[in-house]
PDB file of C-alpha atoms in Angstrom:
ATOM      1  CA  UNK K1215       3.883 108.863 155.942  1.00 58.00           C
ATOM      2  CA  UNK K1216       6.827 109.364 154.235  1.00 75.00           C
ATOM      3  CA  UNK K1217       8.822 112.566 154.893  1.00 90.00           C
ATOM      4  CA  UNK K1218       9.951 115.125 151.932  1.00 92.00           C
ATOM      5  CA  UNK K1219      13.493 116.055 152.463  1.00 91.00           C
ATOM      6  CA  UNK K1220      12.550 119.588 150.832  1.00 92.00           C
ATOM      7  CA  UNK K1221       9.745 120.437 153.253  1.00 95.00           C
ATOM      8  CA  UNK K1222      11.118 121.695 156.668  1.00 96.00           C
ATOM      9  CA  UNK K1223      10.752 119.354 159.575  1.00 97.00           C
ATOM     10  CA  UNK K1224      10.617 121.118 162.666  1.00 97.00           C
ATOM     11  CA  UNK K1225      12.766 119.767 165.682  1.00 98.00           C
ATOM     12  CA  UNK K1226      13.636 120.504 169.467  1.00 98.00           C
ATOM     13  CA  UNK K1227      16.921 121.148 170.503  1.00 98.00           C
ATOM     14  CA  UNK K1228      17.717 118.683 173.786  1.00 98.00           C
ATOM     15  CA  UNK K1229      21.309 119.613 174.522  1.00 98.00           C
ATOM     16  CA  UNK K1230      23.665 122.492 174.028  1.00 98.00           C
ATOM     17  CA  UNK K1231      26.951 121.815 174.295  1.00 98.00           C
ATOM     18  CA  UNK K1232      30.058 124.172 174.472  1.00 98.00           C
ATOM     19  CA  UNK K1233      32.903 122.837 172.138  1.00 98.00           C
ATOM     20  CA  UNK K1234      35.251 126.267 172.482  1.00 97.00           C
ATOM     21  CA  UNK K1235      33.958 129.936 173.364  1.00 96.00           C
ATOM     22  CA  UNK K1236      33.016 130.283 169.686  1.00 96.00           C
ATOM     23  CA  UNK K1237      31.635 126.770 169.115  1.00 98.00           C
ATOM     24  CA  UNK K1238      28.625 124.981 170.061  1.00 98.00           C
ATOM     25  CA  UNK K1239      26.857 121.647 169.045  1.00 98.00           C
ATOM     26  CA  UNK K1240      23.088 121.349 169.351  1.00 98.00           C
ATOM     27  CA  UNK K1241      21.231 117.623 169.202  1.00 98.00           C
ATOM     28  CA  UNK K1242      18.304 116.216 168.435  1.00 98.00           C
ATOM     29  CA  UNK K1243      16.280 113.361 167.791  1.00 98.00           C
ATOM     30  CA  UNK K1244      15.731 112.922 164.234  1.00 97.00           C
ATOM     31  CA  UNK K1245      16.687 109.353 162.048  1.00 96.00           C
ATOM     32  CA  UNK K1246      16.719 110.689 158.644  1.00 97.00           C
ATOM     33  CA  UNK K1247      19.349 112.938 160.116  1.00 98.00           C
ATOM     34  CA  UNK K1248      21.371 110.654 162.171  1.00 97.00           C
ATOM     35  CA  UNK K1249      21.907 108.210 159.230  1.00 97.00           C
ATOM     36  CA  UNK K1250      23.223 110.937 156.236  1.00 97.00           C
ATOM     37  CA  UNK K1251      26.176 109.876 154.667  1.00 97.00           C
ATOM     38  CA  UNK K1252      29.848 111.650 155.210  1.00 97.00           C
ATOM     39  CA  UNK K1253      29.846 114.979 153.018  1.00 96.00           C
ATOM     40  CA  UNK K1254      25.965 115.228 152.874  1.00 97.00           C
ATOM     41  CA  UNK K1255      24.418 118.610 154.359  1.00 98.00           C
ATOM     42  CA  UNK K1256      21.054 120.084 155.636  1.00 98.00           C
ATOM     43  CA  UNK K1257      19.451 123.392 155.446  1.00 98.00           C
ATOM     44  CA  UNK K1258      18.744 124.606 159.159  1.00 98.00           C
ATOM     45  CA  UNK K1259      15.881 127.083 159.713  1.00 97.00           C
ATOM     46  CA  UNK K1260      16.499 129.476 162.775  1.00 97.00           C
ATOM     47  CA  UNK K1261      12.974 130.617 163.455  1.00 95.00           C
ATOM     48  CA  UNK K1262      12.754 134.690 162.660  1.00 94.00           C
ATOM     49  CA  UNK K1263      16.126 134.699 161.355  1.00 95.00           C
ATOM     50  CA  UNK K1264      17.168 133.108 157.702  1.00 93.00           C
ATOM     51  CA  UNK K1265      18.447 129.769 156.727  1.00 95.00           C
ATOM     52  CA  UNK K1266      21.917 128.216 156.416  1.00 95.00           C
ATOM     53  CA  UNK K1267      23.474 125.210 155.208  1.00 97.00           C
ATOM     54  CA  UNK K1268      24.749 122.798 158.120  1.00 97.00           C
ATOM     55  CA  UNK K1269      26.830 119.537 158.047  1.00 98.00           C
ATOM     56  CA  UNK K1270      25.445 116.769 159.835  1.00 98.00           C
ATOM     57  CA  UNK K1271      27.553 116.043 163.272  1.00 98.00           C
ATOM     58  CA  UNK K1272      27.369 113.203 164.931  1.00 98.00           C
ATOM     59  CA  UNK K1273      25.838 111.187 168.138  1.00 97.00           C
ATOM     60  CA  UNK K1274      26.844 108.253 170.168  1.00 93.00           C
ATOM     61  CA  UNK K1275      23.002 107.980 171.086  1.00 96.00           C
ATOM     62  CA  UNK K1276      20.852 106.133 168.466  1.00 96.00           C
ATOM     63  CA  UNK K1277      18.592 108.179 166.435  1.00 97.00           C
ATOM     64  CA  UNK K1278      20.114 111.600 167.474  1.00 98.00           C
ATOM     65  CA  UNK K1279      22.003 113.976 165.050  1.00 98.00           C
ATOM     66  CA  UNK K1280      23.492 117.243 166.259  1.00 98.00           C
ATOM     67  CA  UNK K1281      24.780 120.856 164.271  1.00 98.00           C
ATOM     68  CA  UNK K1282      28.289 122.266 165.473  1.00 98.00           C
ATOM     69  CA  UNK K1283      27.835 126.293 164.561  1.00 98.00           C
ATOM     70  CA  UNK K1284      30.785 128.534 165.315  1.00 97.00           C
ATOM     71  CA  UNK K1285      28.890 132.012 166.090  1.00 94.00           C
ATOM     72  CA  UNK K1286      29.983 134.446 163.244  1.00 91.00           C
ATOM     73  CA  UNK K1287      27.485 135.955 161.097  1.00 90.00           C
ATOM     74  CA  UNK K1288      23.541 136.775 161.443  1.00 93.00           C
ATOM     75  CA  UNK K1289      22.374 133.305 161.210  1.00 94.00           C
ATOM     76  CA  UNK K1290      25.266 131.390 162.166  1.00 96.00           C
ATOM     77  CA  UNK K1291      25.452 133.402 165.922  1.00 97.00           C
ATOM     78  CA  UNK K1292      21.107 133.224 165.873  1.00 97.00           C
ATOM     79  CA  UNK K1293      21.548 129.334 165.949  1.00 98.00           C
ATOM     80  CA  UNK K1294      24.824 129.387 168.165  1.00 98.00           C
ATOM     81  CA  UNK K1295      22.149 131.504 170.672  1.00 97.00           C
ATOM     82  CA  UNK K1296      19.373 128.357 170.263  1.00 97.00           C
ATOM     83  CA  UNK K1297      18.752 127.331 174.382  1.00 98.00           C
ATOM     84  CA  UNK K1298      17.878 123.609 175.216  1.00 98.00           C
ATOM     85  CA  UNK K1299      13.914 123.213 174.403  1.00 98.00           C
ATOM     86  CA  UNK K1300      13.765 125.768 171.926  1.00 98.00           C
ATOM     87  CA  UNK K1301      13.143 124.886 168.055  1.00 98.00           C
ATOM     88  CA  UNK K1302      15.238 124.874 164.697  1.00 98.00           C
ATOM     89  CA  UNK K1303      13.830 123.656 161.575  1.00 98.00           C
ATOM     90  CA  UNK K1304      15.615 121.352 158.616  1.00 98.00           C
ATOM     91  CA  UNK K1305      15.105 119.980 155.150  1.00 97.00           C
ATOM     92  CA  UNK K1306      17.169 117.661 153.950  1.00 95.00           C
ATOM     93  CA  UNK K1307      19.761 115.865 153.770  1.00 97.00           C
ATOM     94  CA  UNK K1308      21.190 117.066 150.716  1.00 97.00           C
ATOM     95  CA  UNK K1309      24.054 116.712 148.108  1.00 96.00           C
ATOM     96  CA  UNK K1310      26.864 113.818 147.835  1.00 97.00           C
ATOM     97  CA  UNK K1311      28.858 111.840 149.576  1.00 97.00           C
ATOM     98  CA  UNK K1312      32.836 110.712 150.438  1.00 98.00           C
ATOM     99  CA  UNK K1313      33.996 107.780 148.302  1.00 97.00           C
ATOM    100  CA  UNK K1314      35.632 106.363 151.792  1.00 96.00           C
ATOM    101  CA  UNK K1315      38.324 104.231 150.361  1.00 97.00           C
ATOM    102  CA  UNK K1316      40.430 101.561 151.854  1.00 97.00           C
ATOM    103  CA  UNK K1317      44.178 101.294 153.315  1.00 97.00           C
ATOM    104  CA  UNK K1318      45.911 104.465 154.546  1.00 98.00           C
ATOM    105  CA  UNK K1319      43.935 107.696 155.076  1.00 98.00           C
ATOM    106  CA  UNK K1320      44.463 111.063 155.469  1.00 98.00           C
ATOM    107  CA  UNK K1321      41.973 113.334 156.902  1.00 98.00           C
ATOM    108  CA  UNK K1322      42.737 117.007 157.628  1.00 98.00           C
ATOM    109  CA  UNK K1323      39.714 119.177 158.632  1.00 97.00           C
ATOM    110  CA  UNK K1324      39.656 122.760 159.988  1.00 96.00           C
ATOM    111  CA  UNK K1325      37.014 124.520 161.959  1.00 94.00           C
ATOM    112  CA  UNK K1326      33.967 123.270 161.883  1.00 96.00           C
ATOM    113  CA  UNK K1327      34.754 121.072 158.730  1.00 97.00           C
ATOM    114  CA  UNK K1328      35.996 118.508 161.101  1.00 98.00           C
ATOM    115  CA  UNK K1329      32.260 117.926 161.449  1.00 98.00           C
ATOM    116  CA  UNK K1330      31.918 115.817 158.100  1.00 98.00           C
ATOM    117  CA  UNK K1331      35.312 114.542 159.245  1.00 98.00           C
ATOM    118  CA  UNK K1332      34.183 112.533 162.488  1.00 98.00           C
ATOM    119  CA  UNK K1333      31.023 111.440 160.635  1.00 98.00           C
ATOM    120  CA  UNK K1334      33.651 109.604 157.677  1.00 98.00           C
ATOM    121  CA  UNK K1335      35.410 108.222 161.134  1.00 98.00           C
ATOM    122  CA  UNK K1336      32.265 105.984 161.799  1.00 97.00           C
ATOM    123  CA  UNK K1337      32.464 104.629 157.838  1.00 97.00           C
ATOM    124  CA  UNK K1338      36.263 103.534 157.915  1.00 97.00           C
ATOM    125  CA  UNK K1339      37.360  99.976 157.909  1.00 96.00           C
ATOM    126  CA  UNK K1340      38.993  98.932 161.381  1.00 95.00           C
ATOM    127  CA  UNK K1341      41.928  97.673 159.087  1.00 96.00           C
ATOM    128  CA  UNK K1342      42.495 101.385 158.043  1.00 98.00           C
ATOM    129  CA  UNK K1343      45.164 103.394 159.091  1.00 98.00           C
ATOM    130  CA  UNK K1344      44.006 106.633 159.706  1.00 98.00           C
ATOM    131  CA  UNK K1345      45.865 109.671 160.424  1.00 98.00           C
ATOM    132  CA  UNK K1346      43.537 112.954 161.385  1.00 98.00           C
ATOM    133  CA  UNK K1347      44.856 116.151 161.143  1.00 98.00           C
ATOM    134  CA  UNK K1348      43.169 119.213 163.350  1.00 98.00           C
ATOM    135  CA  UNK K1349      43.712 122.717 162.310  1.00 97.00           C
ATOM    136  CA  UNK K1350      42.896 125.738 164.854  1.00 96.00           C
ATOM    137  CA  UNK K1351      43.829 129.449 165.392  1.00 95.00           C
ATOM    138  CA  UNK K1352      44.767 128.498 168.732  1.00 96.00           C
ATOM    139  CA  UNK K1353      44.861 126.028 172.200  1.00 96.00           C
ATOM    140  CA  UNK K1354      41.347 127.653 172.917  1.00 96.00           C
ATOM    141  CA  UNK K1355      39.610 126.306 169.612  1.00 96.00           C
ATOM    142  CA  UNK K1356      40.567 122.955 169.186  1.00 97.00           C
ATOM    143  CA  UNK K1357      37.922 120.795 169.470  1.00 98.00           C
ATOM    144  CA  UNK K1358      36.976 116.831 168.571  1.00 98.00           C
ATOM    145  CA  UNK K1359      40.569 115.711 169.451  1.00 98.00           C
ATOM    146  CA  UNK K1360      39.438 113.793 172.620  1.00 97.00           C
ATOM    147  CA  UNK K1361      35.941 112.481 170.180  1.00 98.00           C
ATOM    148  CA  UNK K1362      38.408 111.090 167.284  1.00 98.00           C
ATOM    149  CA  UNK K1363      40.938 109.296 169.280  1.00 98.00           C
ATOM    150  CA  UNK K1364      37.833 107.620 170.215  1.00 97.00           C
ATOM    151  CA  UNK K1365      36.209 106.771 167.075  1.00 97.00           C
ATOM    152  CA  UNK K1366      39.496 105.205 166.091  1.00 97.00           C
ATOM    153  CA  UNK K1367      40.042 103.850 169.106  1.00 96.00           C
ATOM    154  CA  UNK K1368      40.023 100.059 167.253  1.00 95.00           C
ATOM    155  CA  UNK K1369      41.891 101.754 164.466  1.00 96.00           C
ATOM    156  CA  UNK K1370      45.981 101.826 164.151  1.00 96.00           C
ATOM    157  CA  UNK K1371      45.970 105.955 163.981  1.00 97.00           C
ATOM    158  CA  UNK K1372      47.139 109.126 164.411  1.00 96.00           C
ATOM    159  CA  UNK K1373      45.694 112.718 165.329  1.00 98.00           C
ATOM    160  CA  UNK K1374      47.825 115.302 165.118  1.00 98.00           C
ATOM    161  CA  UNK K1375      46.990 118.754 166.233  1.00 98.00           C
ATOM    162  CA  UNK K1376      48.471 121.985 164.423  1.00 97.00           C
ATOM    163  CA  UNK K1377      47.852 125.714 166.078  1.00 97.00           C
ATOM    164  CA  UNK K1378      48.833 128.968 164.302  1.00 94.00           C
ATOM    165  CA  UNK K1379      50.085 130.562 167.341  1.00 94.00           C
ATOM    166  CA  UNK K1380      51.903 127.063 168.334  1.00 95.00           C
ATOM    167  CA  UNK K1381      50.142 127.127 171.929  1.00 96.00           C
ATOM    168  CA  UNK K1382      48.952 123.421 171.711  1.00 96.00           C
ATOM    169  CA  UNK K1383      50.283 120.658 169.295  1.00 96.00           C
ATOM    170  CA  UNK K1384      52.223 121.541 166.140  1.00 95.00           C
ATOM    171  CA  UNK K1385      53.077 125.441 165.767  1.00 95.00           C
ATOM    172  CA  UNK K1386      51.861 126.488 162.228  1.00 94.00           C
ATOM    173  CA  UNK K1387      49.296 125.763 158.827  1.00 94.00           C
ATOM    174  CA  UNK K1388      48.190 121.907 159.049  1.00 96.00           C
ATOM    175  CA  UNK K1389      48.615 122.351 155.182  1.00 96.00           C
ATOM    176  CA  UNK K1390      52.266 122.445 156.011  1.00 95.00           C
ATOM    177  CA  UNK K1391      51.744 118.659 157.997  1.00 96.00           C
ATOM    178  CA  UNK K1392      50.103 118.213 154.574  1.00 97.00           C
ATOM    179  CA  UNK K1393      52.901 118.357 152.508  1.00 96.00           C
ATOM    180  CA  UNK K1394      54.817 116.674 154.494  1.00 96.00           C
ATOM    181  CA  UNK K1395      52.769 113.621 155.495  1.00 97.00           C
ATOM    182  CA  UNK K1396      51.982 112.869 151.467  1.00 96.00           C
ATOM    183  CA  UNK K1397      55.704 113.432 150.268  1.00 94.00           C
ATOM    184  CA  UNK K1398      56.935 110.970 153.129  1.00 93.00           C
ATOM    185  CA  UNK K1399      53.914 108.349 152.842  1.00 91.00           C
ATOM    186  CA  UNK K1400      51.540 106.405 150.239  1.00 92.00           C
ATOM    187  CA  UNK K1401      48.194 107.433 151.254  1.00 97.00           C
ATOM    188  CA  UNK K1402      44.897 105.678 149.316  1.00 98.00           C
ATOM    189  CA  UNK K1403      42.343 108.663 149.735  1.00 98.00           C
ATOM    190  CA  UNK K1404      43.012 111.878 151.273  1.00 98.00           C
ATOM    191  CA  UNK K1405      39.320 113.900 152.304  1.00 98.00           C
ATOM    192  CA  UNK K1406      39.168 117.101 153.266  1.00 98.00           C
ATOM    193  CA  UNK K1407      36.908 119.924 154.794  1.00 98.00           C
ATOM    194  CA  UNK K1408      37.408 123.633 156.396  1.00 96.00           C
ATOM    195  CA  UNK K1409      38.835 126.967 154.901  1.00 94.00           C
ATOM    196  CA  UNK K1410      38.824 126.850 151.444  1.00 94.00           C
ATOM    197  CA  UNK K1411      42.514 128.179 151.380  1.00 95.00           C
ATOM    198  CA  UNK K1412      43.297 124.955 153.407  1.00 97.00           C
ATOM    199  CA  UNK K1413      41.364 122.900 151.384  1.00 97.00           C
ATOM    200  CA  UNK K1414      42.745 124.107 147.847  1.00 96.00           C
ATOM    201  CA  UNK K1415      46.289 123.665 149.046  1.00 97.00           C
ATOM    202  CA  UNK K1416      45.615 119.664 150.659  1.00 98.00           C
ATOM    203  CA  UNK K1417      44.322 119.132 147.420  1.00 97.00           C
ATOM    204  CA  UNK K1418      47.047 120.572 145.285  1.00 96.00           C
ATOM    205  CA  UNK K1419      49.472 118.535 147.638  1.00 97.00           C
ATOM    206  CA  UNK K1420      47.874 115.303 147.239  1.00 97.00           C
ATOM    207  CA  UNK K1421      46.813 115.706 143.683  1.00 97.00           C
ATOM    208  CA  UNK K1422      50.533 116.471 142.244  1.00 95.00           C
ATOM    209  CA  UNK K1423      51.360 112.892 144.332  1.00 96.00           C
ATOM    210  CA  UNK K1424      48.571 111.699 141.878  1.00 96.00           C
ATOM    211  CA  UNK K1425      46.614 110.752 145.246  1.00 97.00           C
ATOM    212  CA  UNK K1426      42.933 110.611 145.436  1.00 98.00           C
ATOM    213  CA  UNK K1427      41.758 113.468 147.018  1.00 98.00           C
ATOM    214  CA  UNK K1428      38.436 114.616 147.644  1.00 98.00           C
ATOM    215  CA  UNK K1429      37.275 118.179 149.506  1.00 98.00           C
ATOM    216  CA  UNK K1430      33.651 119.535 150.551  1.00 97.00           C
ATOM    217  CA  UNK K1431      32.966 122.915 149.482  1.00 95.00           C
ATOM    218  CA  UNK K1432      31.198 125.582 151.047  1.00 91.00           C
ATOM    219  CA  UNK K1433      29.565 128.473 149.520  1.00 89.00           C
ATOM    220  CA  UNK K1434      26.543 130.849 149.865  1.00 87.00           C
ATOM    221  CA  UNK K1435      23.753 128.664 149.677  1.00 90.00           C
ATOM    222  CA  UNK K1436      20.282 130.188 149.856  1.00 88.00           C
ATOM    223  CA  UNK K1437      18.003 126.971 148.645  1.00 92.00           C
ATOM    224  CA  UNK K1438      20.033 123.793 148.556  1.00 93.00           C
ATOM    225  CA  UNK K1439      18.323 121.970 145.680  1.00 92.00           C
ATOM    226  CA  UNK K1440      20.332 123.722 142.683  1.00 92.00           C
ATOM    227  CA  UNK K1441      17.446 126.522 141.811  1.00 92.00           C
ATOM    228  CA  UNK K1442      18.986 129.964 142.970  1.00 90.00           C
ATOM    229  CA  UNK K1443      22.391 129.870 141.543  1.00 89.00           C
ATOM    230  CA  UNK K1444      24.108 131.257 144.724  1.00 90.00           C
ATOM    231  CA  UNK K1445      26.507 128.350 145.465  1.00 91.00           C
ATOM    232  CA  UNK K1446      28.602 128.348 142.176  1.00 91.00           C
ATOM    233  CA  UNK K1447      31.918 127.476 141.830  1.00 92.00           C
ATOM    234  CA  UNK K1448      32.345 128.283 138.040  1.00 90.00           C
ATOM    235  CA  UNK K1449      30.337 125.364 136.374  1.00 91.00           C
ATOM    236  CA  UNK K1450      29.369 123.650 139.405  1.00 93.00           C
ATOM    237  CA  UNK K1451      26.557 124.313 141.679  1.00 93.00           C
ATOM    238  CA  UNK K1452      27.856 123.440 144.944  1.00 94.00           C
ATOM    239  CA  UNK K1453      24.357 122.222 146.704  1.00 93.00           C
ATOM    240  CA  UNK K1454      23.827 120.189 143.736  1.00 94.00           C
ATOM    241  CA  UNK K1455      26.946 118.963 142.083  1.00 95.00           C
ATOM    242  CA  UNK K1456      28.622 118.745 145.266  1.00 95.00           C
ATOM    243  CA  UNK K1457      29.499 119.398 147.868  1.00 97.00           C
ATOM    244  CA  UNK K1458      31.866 116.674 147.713  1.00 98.00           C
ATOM    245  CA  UNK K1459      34.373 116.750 144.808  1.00 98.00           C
ATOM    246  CA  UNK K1460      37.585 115.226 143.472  1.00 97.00           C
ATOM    247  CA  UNK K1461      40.792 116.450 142.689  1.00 96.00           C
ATOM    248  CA  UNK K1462      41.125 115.888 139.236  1.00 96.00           C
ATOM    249  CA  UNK K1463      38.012 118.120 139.135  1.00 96.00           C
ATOM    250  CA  UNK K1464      38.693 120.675 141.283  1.00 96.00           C
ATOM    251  CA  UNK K1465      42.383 121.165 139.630  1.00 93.00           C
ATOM    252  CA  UNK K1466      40.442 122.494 136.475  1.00 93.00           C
ATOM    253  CA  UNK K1467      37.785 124.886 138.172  1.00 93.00           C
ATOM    254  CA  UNK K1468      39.270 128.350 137.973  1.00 91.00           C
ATOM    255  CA  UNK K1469      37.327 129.696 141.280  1.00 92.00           C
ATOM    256  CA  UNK K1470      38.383 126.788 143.746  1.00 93.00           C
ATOM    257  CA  UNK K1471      41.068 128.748 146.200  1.00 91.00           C
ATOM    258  CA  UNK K1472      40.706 132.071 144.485  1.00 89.00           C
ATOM    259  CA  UNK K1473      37.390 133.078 144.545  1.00 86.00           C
ATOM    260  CA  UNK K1474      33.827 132.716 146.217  1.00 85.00           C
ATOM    261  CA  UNK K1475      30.461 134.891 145.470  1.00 84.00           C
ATOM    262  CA  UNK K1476      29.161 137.315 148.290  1.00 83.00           C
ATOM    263  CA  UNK K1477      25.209 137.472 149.986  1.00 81.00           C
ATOM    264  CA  UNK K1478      24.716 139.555 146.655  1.00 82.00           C
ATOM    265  CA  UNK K1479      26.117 137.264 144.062  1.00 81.00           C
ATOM    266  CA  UNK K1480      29.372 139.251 143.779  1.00 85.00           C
ATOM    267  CA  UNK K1481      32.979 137.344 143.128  1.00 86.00           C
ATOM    268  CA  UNK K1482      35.106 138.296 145.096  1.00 86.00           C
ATOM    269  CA  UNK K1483      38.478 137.273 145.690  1.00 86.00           C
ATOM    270  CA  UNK K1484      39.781 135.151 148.961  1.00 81.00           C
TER     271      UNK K1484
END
């Protein structure tokens, strides 16, 4: 039979793994899962908790998808807190997709947004030349450095590693690497994911260079397929419009890097 991506599939967690104190990544078996393009998202069921919108990590085992959570609010910290054996469930995959170009790329992720990040590492060309850029708080949170260098192992490449407290890799904002990377170099496609803060200034940078540019945006998302309005971004409906999208676009939404809607629908400002 085949499966509705907007009924819930329920799946057992087989390994836990510990990224940072804060982060964790859960697999499981599951092929729609393990085959969702770069950008594309899932809604994740934690059993007597609520539901929350999850990028799609990757595994090196066939037929095996994971989530990376960092523990933070009610939901996010009830599926950090799933154990080996027990069960989440998830519709989807939903929303678009990275227009992975070809030539020199520049990928800058922070947080858990490098998740969609490694997952565009397995669609590049081995010709590219990619150069990766990591953003953390601190030494303690940086995680996927070892995981990239060897995705792009076959790949001429960089990853550079920027701290805000300067304890491991570059001291400072990897918006600041930003900046500096796309005045110094052509770049064909620059792709982006993590705080939106981040993410509106790598866009700004690379769109004044008139650089493609894309970002993933994430918002409050309570259903996913585009019904309950929670997710907008002025005109656009995140879950349904997005949650990848382009410069040009994003340079003439008013909310993008100012403001985001609460649990209650409220705007608020970042």
């Amino acid at each position: 039979m085949q499966r509705n991506f907007n009924h819930t599939t329920i799946l057992t967690i087989e390994k836990v793994v510990d990224e940072t104190p804060t982060v964790r990544t859960l697999y499981f078996s599951d092929d729609v899962m393990s085959n969702v393009l770069p950008g594309q998202f899932a809604m994740v069921w934690i059993p007597g908790i609520n539901e929350l919108p999850m990028s799609v990590m990757i595994s090196k085992e066939t037929g095996k998808a994971a989530f990376t959570v960092r523990k933070h609010g009610q939901a996010s910290t009830g599926l950090f807190n799933i154990k080996s054996g027990e069960k989440i469930g998830v519709r989807g995959p939903y929303g678009n997709a990275f227009d992975v170009k070809e030539g020199n790329l520049l990928l800058v992720g922070g947080g858990t947004g490098l998740v969609p990040m490694m997952r565009l590492l397995t669609h590049v060309k081995p010709t590219d030349n990619v150069t990766l850029l990591i953003g953390a708080k601190s030494k303690d949170e940086v995680f996927f450095e070892t995981l990239a260098n060897e995705l792009l192992k076959n790949n001429p490449h960089k990853v550079i590693v920027c701290t805000d407290d300067g304890s491991y890799g570059e001291k400072g904002f990897v918006t600041d690497v930003v900046e500096k990377l796309v005045n110094e170099s052509h770049f064909d496609g620059v792709y982006t994911c993590g705080p939106e803060k981040m993410m509106y200034k790598t866009v700004q940078s690379a769109h004044s260079k008139g650089i493609f540019v894309q970002a993933s945006l994430e918002r409050m998302m309570k259903c996913g397929v585009g019904i309950c309005g929670s997710c907008c971004v002025g005109e656009d409906l995140a879950c349904k419009d997005g949650t990848i999208f382009d410069g040009t676009h994003l340079s003439q939404n008013k909310e993008f890097g100012y403001t985001h809607r609460n649990k209650a629908g409220i705007l608020e400002d970042y």
